[in-house]
Tab-separated table of C-alpha atoms in Angstrom:
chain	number	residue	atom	x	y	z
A	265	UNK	CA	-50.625	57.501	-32.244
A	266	UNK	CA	-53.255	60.208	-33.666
A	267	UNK	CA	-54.953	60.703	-37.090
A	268	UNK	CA	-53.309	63.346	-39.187
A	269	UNK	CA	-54.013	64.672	-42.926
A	270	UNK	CA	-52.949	63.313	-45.730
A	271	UNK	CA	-50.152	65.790	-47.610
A	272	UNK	CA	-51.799	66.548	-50.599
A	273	UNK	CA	-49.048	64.683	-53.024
A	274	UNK	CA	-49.804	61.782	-50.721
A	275	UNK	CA	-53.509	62.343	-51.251
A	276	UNK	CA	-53.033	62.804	-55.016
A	277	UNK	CA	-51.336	59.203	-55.164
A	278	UNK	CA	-54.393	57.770	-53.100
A	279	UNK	CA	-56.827	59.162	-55.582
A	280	UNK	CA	-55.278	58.471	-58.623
A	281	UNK	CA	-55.157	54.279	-57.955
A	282	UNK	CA	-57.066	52.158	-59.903
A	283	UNK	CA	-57.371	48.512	-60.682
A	284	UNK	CA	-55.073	48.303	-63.854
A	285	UNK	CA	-52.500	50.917	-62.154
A	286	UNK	CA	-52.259	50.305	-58.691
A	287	UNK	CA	-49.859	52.970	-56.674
A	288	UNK	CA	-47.211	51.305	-54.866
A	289	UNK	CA	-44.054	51.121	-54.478
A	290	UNK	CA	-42.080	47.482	-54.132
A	291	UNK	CA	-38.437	46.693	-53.233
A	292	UNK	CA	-37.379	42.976	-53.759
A	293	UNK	CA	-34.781	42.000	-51.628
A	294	UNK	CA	-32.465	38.521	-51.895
A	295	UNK	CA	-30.772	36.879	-49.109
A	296	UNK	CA	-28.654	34.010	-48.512
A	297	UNK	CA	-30.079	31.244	-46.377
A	298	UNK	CA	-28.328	28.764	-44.227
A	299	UNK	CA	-30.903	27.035	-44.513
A	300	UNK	CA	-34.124	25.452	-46.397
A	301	UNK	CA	-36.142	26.881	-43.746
A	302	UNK	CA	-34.905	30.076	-43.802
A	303	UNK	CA	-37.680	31.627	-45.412
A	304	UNK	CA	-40.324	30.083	-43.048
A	305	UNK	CA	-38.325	31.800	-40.189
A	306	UNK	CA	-37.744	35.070	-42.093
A	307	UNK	CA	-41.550	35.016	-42.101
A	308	UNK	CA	-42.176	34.327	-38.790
A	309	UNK	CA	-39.752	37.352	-37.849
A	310	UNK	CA	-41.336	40.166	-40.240
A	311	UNK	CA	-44.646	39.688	-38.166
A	312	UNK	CA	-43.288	39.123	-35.519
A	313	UNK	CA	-41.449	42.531	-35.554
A	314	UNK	CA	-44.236	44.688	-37.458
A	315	UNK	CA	-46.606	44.722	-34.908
A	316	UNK	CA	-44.000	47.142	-32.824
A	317	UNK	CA	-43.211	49.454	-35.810
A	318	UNK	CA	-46.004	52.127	-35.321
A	319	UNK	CA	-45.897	53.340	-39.330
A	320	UNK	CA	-46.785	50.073	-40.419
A	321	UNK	CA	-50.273	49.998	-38.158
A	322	UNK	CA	-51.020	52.860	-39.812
A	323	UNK	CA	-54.691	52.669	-42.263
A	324	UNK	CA	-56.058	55.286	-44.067
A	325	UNK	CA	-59.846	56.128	-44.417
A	326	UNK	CA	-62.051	59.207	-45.925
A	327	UNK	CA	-62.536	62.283	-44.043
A	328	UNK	CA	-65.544	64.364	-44.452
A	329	UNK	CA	-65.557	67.585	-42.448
A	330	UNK	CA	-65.879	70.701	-44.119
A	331	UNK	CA	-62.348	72.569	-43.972
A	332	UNK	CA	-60.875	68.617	-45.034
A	333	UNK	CA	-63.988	67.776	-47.072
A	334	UNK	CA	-63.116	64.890	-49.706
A	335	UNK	CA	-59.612	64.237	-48.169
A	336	UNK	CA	-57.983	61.454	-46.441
A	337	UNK	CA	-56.226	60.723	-43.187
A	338	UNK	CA	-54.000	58.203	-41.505
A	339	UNK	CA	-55.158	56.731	-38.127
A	340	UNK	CA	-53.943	53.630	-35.969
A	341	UNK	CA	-56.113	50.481	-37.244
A	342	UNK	CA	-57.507	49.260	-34.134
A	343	UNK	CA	-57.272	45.727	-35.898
A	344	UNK	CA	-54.321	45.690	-37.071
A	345	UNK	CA	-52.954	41.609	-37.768
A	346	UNK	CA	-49.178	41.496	-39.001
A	347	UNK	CA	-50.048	38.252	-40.570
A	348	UNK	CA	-52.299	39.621	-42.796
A	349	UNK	CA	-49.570	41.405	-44.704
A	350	UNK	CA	-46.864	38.855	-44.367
A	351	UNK	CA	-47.177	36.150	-46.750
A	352	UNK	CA	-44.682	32.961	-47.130
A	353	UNK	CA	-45.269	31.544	-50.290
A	354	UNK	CA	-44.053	28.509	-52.090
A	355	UNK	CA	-40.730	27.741	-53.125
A	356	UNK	CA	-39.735	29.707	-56.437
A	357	UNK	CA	-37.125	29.195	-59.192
A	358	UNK	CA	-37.375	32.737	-60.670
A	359	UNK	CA	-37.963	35.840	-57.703
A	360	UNK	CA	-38.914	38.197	-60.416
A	361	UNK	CA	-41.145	36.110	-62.236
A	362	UNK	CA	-43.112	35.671	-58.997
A	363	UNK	CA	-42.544	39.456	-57.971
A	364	UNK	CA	-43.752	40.595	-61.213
A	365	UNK	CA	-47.519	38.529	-60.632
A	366	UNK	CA	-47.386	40.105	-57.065
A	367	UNK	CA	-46.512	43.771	-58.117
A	368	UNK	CA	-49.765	44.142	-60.637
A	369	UNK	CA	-52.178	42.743	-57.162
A	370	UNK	CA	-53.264	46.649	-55.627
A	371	UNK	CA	-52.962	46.530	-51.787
A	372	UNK	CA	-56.272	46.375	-49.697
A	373	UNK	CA	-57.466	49.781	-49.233
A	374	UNK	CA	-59.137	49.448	-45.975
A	375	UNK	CA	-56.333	47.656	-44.164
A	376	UNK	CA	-52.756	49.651	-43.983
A	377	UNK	CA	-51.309	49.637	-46.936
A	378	UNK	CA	-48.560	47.646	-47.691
A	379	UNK	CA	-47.079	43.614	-47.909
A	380	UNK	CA	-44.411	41.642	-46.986
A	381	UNK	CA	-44.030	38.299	-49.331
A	382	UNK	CA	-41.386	35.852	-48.410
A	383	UNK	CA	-40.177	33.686	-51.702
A	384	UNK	CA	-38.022	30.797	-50.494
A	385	UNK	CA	-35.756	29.739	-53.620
A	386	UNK	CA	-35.782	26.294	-54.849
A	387	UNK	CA	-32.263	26.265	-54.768
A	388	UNK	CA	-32.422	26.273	-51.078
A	389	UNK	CA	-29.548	28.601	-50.476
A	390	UNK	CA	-31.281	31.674	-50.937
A	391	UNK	CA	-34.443	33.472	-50.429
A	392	UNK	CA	-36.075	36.818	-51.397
A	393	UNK	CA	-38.733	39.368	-49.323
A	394	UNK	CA	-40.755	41.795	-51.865
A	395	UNK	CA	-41.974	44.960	-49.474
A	396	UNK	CA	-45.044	46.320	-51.176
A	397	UNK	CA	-45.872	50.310	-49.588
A	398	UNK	CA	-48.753	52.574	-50.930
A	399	UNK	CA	-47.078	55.565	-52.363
A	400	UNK	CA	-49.892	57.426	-50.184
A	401	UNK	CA	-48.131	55.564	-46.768
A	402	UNK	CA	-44.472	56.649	-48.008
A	403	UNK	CA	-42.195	57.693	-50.454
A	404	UNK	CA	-38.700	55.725	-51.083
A	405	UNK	CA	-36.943	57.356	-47.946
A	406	UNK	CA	-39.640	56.493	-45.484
A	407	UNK	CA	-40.572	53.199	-47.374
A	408	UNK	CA	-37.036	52.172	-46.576
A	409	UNK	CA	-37.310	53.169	-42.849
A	410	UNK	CA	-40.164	51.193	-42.261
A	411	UNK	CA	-38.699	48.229	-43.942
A	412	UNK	CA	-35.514	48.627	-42.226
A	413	UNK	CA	-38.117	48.429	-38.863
A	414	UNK	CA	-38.601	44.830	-39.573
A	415	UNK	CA	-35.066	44.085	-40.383
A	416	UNK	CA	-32.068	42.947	-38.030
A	417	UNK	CA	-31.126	45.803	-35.780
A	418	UNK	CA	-27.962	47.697	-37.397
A	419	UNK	CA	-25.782	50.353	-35.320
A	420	UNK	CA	-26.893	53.616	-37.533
A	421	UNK	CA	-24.650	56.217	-37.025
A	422	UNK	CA	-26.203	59.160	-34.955
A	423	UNK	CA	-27.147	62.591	-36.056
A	424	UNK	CA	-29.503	64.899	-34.175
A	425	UNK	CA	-33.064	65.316	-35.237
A	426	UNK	CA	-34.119	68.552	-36.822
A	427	UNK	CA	-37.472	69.360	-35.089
A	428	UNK	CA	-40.527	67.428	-36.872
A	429	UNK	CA	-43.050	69.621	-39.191
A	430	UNK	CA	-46.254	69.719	-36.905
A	431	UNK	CA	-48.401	67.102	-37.903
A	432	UNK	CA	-51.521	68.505	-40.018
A	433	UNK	CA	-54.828	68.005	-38.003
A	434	UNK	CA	-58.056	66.743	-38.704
A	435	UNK	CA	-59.229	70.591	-38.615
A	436	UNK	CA	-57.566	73.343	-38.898
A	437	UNK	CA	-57.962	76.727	-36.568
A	438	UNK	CA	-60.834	78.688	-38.133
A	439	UNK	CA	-60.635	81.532	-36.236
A	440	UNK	CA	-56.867	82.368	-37.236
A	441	UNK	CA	-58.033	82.765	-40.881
A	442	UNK	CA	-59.251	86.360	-40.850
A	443	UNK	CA	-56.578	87.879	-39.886
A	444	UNK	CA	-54.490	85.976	-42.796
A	445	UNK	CA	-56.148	86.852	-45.354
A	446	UNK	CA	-53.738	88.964	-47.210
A	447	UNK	CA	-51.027	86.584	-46.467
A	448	UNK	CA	-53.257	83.989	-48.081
A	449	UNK	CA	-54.290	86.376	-51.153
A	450	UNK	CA	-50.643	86.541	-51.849
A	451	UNK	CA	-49.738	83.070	-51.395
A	452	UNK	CA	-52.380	82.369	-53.817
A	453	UNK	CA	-50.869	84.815	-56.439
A	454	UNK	CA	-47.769	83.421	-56.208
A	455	UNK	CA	-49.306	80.002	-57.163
A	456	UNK	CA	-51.046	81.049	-60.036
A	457	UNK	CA	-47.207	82.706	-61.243
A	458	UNK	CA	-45.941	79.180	-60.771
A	459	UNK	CA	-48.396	77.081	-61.973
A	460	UNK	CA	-47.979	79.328	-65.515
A	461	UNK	CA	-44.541	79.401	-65.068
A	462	UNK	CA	-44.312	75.252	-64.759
A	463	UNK	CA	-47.133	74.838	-67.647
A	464	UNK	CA	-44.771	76.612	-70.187
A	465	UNK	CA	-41.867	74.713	-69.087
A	466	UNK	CA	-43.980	71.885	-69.698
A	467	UNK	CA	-44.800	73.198	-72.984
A	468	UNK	CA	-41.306	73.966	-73.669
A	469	UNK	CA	-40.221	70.577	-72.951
A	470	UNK	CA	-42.804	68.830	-74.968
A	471	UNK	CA	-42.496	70.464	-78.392
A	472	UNK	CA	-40.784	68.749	-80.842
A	473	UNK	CA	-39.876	65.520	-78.504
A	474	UNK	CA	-41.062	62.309	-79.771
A	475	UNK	CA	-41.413	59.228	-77.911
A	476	UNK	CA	-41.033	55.509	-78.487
A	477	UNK	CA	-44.186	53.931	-78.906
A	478	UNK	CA	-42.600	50.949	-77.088
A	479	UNK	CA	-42.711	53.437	-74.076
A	480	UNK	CA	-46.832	53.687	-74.389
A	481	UNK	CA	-49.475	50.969	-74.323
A	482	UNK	CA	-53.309	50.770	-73.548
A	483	UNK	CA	-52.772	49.447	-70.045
A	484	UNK	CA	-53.471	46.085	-69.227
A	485	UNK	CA	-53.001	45.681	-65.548
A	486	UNK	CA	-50.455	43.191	-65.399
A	487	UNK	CA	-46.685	43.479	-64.464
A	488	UNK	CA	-42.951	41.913	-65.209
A	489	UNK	CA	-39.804	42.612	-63.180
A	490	UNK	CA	-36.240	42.166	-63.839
A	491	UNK	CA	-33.294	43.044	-62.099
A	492	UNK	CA	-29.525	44.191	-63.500
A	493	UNK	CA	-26.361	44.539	-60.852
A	494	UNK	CA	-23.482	46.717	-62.181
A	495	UNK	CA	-20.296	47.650	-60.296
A	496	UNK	CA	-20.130	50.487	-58.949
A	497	UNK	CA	-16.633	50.463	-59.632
A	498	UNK	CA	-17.409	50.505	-63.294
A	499	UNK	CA	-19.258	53.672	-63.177
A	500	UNK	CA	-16.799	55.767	-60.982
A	501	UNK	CA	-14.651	54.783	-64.086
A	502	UNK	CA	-17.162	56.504	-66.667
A	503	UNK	CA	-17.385	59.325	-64.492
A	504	UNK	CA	-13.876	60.377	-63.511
A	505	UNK	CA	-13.237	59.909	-67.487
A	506	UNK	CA	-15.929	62.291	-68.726
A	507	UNK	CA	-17.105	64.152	-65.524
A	508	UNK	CA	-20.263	64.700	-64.089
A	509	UNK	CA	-22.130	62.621	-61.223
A	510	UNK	CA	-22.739	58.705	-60.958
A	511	UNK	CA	-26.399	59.771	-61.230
A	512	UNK	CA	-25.619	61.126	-64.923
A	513	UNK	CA	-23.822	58.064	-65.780
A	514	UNK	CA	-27.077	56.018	-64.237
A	515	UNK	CA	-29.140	58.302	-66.372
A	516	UNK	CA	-27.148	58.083	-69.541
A	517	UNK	CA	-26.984	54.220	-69.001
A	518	UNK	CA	-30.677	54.130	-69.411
A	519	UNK	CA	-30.508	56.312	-72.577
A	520	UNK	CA	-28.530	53.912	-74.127
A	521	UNK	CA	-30.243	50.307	-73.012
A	522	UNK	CA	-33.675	52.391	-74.721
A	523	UNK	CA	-31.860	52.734	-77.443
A	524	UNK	CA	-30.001	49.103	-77.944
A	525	UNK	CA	-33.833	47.701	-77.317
A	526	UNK	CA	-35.881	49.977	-79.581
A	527	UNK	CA	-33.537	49.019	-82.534
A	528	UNK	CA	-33.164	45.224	-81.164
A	529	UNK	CA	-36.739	44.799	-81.278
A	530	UNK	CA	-37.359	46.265	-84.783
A	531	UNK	CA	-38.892	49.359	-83.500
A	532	UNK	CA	-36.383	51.933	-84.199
A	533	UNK	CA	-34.722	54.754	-82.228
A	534	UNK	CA	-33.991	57.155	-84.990
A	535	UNK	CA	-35.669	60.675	-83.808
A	536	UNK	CA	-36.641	58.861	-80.433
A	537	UNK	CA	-36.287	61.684	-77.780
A	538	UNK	CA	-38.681	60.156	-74.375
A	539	UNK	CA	-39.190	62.468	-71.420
A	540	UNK	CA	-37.333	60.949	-68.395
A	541	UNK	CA	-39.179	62.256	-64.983
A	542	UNK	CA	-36.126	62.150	-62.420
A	543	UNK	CA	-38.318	62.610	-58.914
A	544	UNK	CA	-36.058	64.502	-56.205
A	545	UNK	CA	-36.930	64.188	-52.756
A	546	UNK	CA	-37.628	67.630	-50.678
A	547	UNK	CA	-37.622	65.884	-47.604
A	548	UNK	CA	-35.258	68.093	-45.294
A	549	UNK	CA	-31.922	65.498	-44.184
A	550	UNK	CA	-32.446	64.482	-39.885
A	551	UNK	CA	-35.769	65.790	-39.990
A	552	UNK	CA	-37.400	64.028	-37.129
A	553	UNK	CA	-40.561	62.089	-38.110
A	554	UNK	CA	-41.059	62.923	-41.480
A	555	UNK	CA	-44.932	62.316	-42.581
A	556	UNK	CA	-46.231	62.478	-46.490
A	557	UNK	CA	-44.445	62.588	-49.655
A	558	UNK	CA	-41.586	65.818	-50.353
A	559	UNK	CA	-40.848	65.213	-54.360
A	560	UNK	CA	-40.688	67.246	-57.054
A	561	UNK	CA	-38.771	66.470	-60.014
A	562	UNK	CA	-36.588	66.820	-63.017
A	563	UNK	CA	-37.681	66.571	-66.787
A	564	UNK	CA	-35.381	65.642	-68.954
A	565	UNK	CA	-34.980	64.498	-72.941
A	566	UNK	CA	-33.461	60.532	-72.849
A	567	UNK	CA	-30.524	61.304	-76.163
A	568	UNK	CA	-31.567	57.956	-77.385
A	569	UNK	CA	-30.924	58.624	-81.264
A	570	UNK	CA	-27.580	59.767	-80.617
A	571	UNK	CA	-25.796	56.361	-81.855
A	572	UNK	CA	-22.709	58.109	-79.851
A	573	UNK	CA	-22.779	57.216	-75.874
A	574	UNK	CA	-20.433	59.714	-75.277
A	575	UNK	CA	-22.913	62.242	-76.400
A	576	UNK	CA	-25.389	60.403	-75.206
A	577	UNK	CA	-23.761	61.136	-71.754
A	578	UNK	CA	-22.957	64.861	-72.132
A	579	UNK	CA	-26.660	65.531	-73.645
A	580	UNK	CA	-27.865	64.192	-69.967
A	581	UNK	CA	-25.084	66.078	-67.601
A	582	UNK	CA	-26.270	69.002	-69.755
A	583	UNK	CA	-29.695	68.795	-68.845
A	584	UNK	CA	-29.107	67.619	-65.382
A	585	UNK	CA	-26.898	70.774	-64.770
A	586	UNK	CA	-29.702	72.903	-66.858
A	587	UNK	CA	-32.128	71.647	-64.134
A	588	UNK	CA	-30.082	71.924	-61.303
A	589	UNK	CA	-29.156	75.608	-62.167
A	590	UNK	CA	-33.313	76.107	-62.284
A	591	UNK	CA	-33.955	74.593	-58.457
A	592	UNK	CA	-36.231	71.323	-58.163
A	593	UNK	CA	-39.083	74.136	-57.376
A	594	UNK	CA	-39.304	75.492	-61.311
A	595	UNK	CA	-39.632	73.488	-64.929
A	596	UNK	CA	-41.832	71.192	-65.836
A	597	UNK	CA	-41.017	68.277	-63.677
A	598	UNK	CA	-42.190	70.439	-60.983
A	599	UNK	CA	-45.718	69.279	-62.080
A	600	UNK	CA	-46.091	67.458	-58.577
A	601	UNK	CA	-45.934	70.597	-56.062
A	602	UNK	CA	-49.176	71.832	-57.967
A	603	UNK	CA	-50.362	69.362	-55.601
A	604	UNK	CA	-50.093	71.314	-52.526
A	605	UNK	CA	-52.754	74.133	-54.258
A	606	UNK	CA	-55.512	71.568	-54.863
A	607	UNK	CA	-58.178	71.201	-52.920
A	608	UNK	CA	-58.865	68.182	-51.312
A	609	UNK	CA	-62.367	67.709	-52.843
A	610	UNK	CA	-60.956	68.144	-56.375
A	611	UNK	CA	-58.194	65.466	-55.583
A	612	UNK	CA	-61.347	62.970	-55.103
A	613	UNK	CA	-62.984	63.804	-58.143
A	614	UNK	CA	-59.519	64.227	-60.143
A	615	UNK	CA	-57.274	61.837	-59.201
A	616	UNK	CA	-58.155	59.633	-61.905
A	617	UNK	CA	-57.962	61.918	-64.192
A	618	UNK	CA	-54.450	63.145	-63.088
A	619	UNK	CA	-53.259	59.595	-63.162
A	620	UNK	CA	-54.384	59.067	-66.726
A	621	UNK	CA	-52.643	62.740	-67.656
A	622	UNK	CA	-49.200	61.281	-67.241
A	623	UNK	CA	-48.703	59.800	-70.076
A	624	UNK	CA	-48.649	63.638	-71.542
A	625	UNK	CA	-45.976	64.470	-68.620
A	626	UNK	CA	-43.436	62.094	-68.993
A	627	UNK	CA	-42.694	58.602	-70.992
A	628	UNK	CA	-41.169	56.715	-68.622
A	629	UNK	CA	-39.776	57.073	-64.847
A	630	UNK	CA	-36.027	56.764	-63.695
A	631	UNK	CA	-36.117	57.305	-60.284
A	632	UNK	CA	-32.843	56.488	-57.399
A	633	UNK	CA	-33.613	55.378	-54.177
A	634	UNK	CA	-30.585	55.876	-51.487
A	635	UNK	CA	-29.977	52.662	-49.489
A	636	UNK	CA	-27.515	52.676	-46.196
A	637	UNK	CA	-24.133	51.528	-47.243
A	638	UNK	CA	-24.277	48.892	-44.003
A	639	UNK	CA	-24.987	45.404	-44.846
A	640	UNK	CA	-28.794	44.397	-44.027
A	641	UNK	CA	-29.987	41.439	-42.363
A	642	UNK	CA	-32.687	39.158	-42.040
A	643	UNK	CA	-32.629	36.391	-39.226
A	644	UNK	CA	-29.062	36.432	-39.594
A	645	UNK	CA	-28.978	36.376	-43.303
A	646	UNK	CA	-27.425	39.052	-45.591
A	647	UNK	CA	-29.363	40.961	-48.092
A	648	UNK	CA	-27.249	40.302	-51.113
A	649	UNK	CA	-29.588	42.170	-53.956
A	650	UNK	CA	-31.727	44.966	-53.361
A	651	UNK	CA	-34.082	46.231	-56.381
A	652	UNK	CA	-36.190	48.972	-56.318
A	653	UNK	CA	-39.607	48.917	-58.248
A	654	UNK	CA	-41.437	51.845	-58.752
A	655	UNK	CA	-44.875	52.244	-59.778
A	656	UNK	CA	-46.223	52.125	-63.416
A	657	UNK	CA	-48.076	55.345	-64.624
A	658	UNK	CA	-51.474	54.858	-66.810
A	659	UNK	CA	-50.469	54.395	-70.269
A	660	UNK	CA	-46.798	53.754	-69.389
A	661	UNK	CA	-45.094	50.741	-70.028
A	662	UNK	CA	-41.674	51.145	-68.211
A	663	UNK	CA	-40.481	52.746	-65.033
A	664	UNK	CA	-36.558	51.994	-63.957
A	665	UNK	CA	-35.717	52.406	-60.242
A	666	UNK	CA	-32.082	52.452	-59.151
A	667	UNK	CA	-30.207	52.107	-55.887
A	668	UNK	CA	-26.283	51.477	-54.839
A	669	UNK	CA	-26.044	48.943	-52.088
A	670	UNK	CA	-22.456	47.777	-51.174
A	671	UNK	CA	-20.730	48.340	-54.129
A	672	UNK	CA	-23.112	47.175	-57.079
A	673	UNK	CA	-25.796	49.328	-58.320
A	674	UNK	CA	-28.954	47.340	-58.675
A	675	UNK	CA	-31.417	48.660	-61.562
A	676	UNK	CA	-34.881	47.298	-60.598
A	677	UNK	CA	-37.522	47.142	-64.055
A	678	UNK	CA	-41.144	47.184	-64.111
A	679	UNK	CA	-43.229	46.544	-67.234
A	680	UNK	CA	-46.807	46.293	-68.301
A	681	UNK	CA	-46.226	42.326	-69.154
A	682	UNK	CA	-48.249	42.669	-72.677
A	683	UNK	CA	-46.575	46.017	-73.778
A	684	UNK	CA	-43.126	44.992	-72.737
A	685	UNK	CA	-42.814	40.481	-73.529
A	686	UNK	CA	-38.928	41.069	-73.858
A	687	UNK	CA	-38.480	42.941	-70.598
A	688	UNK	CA	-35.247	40.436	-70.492
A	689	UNK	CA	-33.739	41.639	-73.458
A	690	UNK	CA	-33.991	45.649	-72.271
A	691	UNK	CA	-32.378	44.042	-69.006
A	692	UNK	CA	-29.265	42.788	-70.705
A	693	UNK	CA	-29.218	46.221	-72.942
A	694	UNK	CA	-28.526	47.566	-69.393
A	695	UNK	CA	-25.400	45.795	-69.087
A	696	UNK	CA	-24.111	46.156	-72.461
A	697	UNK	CA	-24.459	50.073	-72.480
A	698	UNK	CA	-22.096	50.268	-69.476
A	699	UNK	CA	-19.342	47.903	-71.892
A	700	UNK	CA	-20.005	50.482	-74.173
A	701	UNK	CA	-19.150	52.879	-71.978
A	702	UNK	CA	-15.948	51.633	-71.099
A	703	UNK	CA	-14.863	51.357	-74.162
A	704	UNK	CA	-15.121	54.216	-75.564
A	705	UNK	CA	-13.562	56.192	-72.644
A	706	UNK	CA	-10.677	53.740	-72.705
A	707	UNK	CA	-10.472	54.726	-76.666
């Protein structure tokens, strides 16, 4: 294994990290044991196995040399100790309550970044794992490859590798740079088009939107989780009714729970209009080896004072197909491929800056994460539950992550734990919004 460059997204999320709003992602995952020491041996498996999955070895430390000056790189830690990222902890009655206090801990920066807790359940029949990746080490497609690493072995099926990207050196070629010049001189034109061309979308999609103060709070570093399971079933039923995609539905869903919790807890959704940021991965499909962070993303308004969720619905297929029409490289929630135009310098000295600009992005995050549709394992144990957690933004007090895994789609929920007491309550919104759902396409 060799050091290569952080992508300059990855970079971004690197720099932007602070105490209060640490950047990774988490996936909590339940299982059902055979036995009251199946978490101990779950444990004892996850290090044993990580030390021969080369992406989770992987550290990342400051480089200095002048075409890379003020960036970052990922190298082999010569070091590296599996069980100082797998953690068996004490028997628990409540896996979110103890994922939640885990999620708001940042990852050690000078060891590779990520975690592997093990929460055996009181009840003795179950247990749960909560994966913990640095946004910097991987987005939700590779964070789910390395975690499948440490899992039982499944028979994938098998598609040929697209050739990998060439991994980005510690230094580029110098001497090919004169005679690219006017290749570069355009390409830098072209950015400047697009970075006007995303600012007025941005501007466009701002003006006259008005967020939920529930969906903003002066950030005070600490996290809740909670976890909703639909079936699936359920929403192929919205779907073939009205039309569109599941991921509209999922959308819409979300639209709705805002709105049954805004008025629920006295705060009101009349005139409520949040930006949703829907992240869409770039990442080419087979691509061999894929290294750093391909997103970009959708911005959309969440309908949530439409009292109708049939409207509620067709407001978000309209702006999903508005977006879709406009290619995941245009619009405002293209903020992210800026990225690639920033020097790595200014990504040191503005990453906190960009984290803390969010807020004036997007109100909250509702991001999918695809899952295989083959049962997991663990020691023998099947991974019943699977949620998601995505990272809070500064000033943000909600982010939903969403995946399908065997016929249930599990909505994973992570709050600032001041900002957002009744995280419960927005939970069980979740659920009702898809009975109200039903029922109206049955009407």
């Amino acid at each position: 294994m060799t050091s290569h460059l952080l992508a300059p997204l990855d970079l971004a999320f690197w720099n932007m990290e602070s105490e209060r709003h640490p950047m990774h992602l988490g996936a909590l995952g339940v299982f059902g044991a055979h036995s009251p020491t199946a978490g101990a041996h779950a444990a004892d498996l996850l290090a044993a196995r990580a030390a021969a999955v080369p992406g989770l070895r992987m550290r990342i430390r400051d480089v200095w040399q002048p075409l890379a000056f003020g960036g970052a790189a990922r190298e082999p830690d010569p070091d590296f100790d599996p069980l100082h990222h797998v953690r068996l902890h004490a028997p628990t009655a409540d896996f979110h309550e103890a994922a939640g206090r885990l999620m708001e801990r940042p990852l050690e920066r000078d060891r590779p970044p990520w975690e592997a807790h093990v929460l055996p359940g009181e009840d003795g029949v179950s247990f749960a794992v909560l994966f913990k990746f640095h946004h910097a080490l991987a987005d939700g497609l590779r964070a789910l490859k390395l975690a499948a690493g440490v899992l039982d072995p499944v028979d994938l099926p098998y598609s040929a590798p697209r050739a990998a990207e060439p991994p980005r050196g510690l230094l580029p070629d110098v001497r090919a740079l004169p005679g690219r010049v006017p290749e570069l001189v355009r390409g830098a034109l072209s950015d400047v088009g697009r970075a006007l061309d995303i600012g007025a979308s941005l501007a466009r999609s701002t003006f006259g939107m008005r967020p939920s103060s529930a969906l903003t709070s002066a950030p005070s570093g600490t996290r809740r989780t909670a976890g909703v399971v639909l079936d699936i079933d359920d929403v192929h039923r919205v779907r073939k009714s009205v039309g569109g995609t599941v991921n509209d539905v999922l959308i819409a869903v979300v639209a709705g729970a805002l709105r049954r919790w805004l008025d629920e807890r006295g705060d009101g959704s009349e005139g409520v209009a949040p930006r949703a940021l829907i992240p869409v991965s770039r990442r080419r499909p087979r691509t061999a080896h894929p290294q750093g962070n391909r997103l970009s993303g959708y911005l959309i308004p969440l309908p949530v004072d439409d009292p109708d969720p049939l409207a509620r619905l067709a407001a978000v297929r309209t702006a999903m197909v508005r977006n879709k029409d406009a290619g995941p490289n245009r619009g405002a929630g293209a903020v992210a491929l800026l990225a690639d135009h920033v020097p790595a310098f200014a990504h040191r000295l503005g990453g906190p800056l960009v984290g803390q600009a969010a807020r004036l992005w997007f109100d909250i995050l509702v991001t999918s994460v695809p899952l295989p549709g083959l049962g997991l394992r663990l020691g023998g144990h099947d991974l019943t539950e699977v949620y998601p957690l995505a990272p809070l933004a500064p000033g943000q007090s909600l982010a939903v992550a969403i995946s399908t895994y065997r016929g249930h789609v599990h909505y994973g929920l992570v709050a600032d734990a001041k900002a957002v007491p009744d995280l419960d309550v927005f939970a069980r919104a979740v659920s009702d919004e898809v009975e109200s759902l039903l029922i109206a396409c049955d009407a």
